[in-house]
Amino acid sequence: MASGENQAPQSTGSKIWHAIWAKIRWFFRRFQLIRWAILLVLLVILGFSSYFTYKAKTADVQNIKSSLQTKTEVLDGKNQVAGSLYSQKGTWVNLDKISPSVQNAVISTEDRSFYRNPGFDIKGILRSVLGLIIHRGQITGGGSTLTQQLAKNTLLTQKQSLMRKGQEIFLAVQITKCYPKNDILAMYLNNAYFGNGVWGVQDASQRYFGKNASELTTGEGATLAAMLRNPSFYNPVDHMDNAIARRNLVLQLEVEAGHLSQNDATAAKQTQLTLANTYQTQNVDKYPSYFDAVIDEAVKHGVSENDLLNKGYKVYTTLNQSYQQQMDATFARSWLFPNNASDGTLAQAASVAVDPKTGGVLAVEGSRGKHVYRGLNYATQLSGRSPGSTIKPLMVYTPALENGYHFDSELSDEKQPFGKNNYTPTNPTGIYQDRVPMYTALAQSLNVPPVWLLSKLGVQKGVNSLARFGITLKKSDQNLAAALGGVSTNITPLMLARAYSSFANGGQLPQTHFIRKIVDASGTVIYQSNTDAKSVMTANVAKEMTSMMIGTFNHGTAVNAKPAGYTVAGKTGSSEVPSSW
């Protein structure tokens, strides 16, 4: 009896579930939901396939090889070649100039089905899908053929995403349709990164072994192929043990792929790696701050970075190589600069030289220390540094001359409060006089006279004067403290150089620029700079301001910096280091 009573509820429950399942099956049959779901999935696949096919068909696939073979030339102000711009390019060599030892090693490790696949490998894709599942949706890379890697490196970003992976596959198919396999292999090897800033197998051969790519031995070829997995970890310069271990693994993979006999592999494993460096950069990093600024300016005016680096343009600049070399040499003298911070951080500096008549930038130094490609350039980019007293001629003394004052007008130098906030500036020396002539106040960089003068002129006249020079103050900076450079408005050395150019150019404010014009491979001018200047003051005011600023170097704050045999006009400036630093 007990057994029968226990079975009754289970039987009832079973009936209920059967009834529910019957209704679900009826619902699915009635509305054909499975078919609709299959159709929806197929439509999504068709949609993505159409999108990826369109992107692949419209991509610049046919020009990959030519773009890898060409470099954009940078010409100086005298139309002499100053260097080259290029992205991820080494010295191009055809496949017959690349040792089979490298070709076989790369194919054995990166893409064994290279000569048979249509640009992608089903097994590789399945491995990637399995990795996606194992790592819970995180894309870990791998599974890409050589052709897919070429597509990624030349036409796509390095960002890991399913969309990019899909584009990569379709682009690889398109590349396979456009190029023979040997061309694809040559493009890959000439575009691959081998660490230490070296792209391409020819330059890598010279960087690590001091020889051409055609001369590499079996072991050396395997070593270069080994580096492709992780150049920083497997390059023999920095990690010899890692490089040898990975080389030996590659040699064994070549045996498995049928490209190398076991005896040859064993012999190659027993050889020592002899390193030699005959690699030369071909002027690509000769003037890094200047070349970065050229790229920034081109991009600003609508020329894409990719086109600039890859389409063999000629960029005509305003560079003066002699000036640039002298500026480089000065920045290389560490004893000229303050000591490093306790953690080794360099004291930063920047410099820019501008032709006051044309506005062409002749030379620039963006920072000290190791160059970072298109990193922060303190000379040209907004970095939050105060202009200090260099703002005084622009905001105070120029409008003063325009409003009835003269170079020898007497200005108050008494320590005193100004305005509703009782703003009280102090002189750097702590010494105050009753009255001083304007030229002395400027040359000695006194602080009380310009604040007193701006209070008489009105802050708005100073603000308007700065705006004429191309510097617009924030509303919060429009006060008497601005006369001493006490502003949060970002003002760069290049902005100041442009403003000061107007004093040497008869009151005409030039358009500062690095590029004169850009010409494409067909000879068509695709960008021409605007060099029109505008009047910001009269020639007489410019002349009088210049004469006062000569005093800065003759008997003022820059007397120790005056170069022998030259007449120099200018203004010094300093600012307090923020407590947060």
Short mmCIF file of C-alpha atoms in Angstrom, two decimals, residues 21 24 50 63 80 176 181 194 327 353 364 368 407 431 462 470 508 554 560 567:
data_model
loop_
_atom_site.label_atom_id
_atom_site.label_comp_id
_atom_site.label_asym_id
_atom_site.label_seq_id
_atom_site.Cartn_x
_atom_site.Cartn_y
_atom_site.Cartn_z
CA TRP A 21 5.19 19.65 -23.27
CA ILE A 24 4.64 23.69 -26.18
CA SER A 50 26.96 41.03 -47.11
CA ASN A 63 47.34 48.93 -53.30
CA GLN A 80 66.26 68.82 -49.82
CA THR A 176 44.00 35.95 -52.00
CA LYS A 181 50.59 33.39 -52.75
CA PHE A 194 60.57 41.88 -35.17
CA MET A 327 68.65 72.57 -31.40
CA ALA A 353 62.04 78.53 -33.95
CA VAL A 364 61.23 72.29 -32.88
CA ARG A 368 63.49 65.58 -23.51
CA PHE A 407 58.48 103.62 -24.00
CA ILE A 431 62.78 95.90 -4.15
CA GLY A 462 44.47 93.54 -22.33
CA GLY A 470 45.85 84.61 -31.38
CA GLN A 508 51.88 91.49 -39.18
CA ASN A 554 71.27 94.38 -23.02
CA ASN A 560 73.64 86.57 -19.33
CA THR A 567 71.23 92.09 -31.32
#
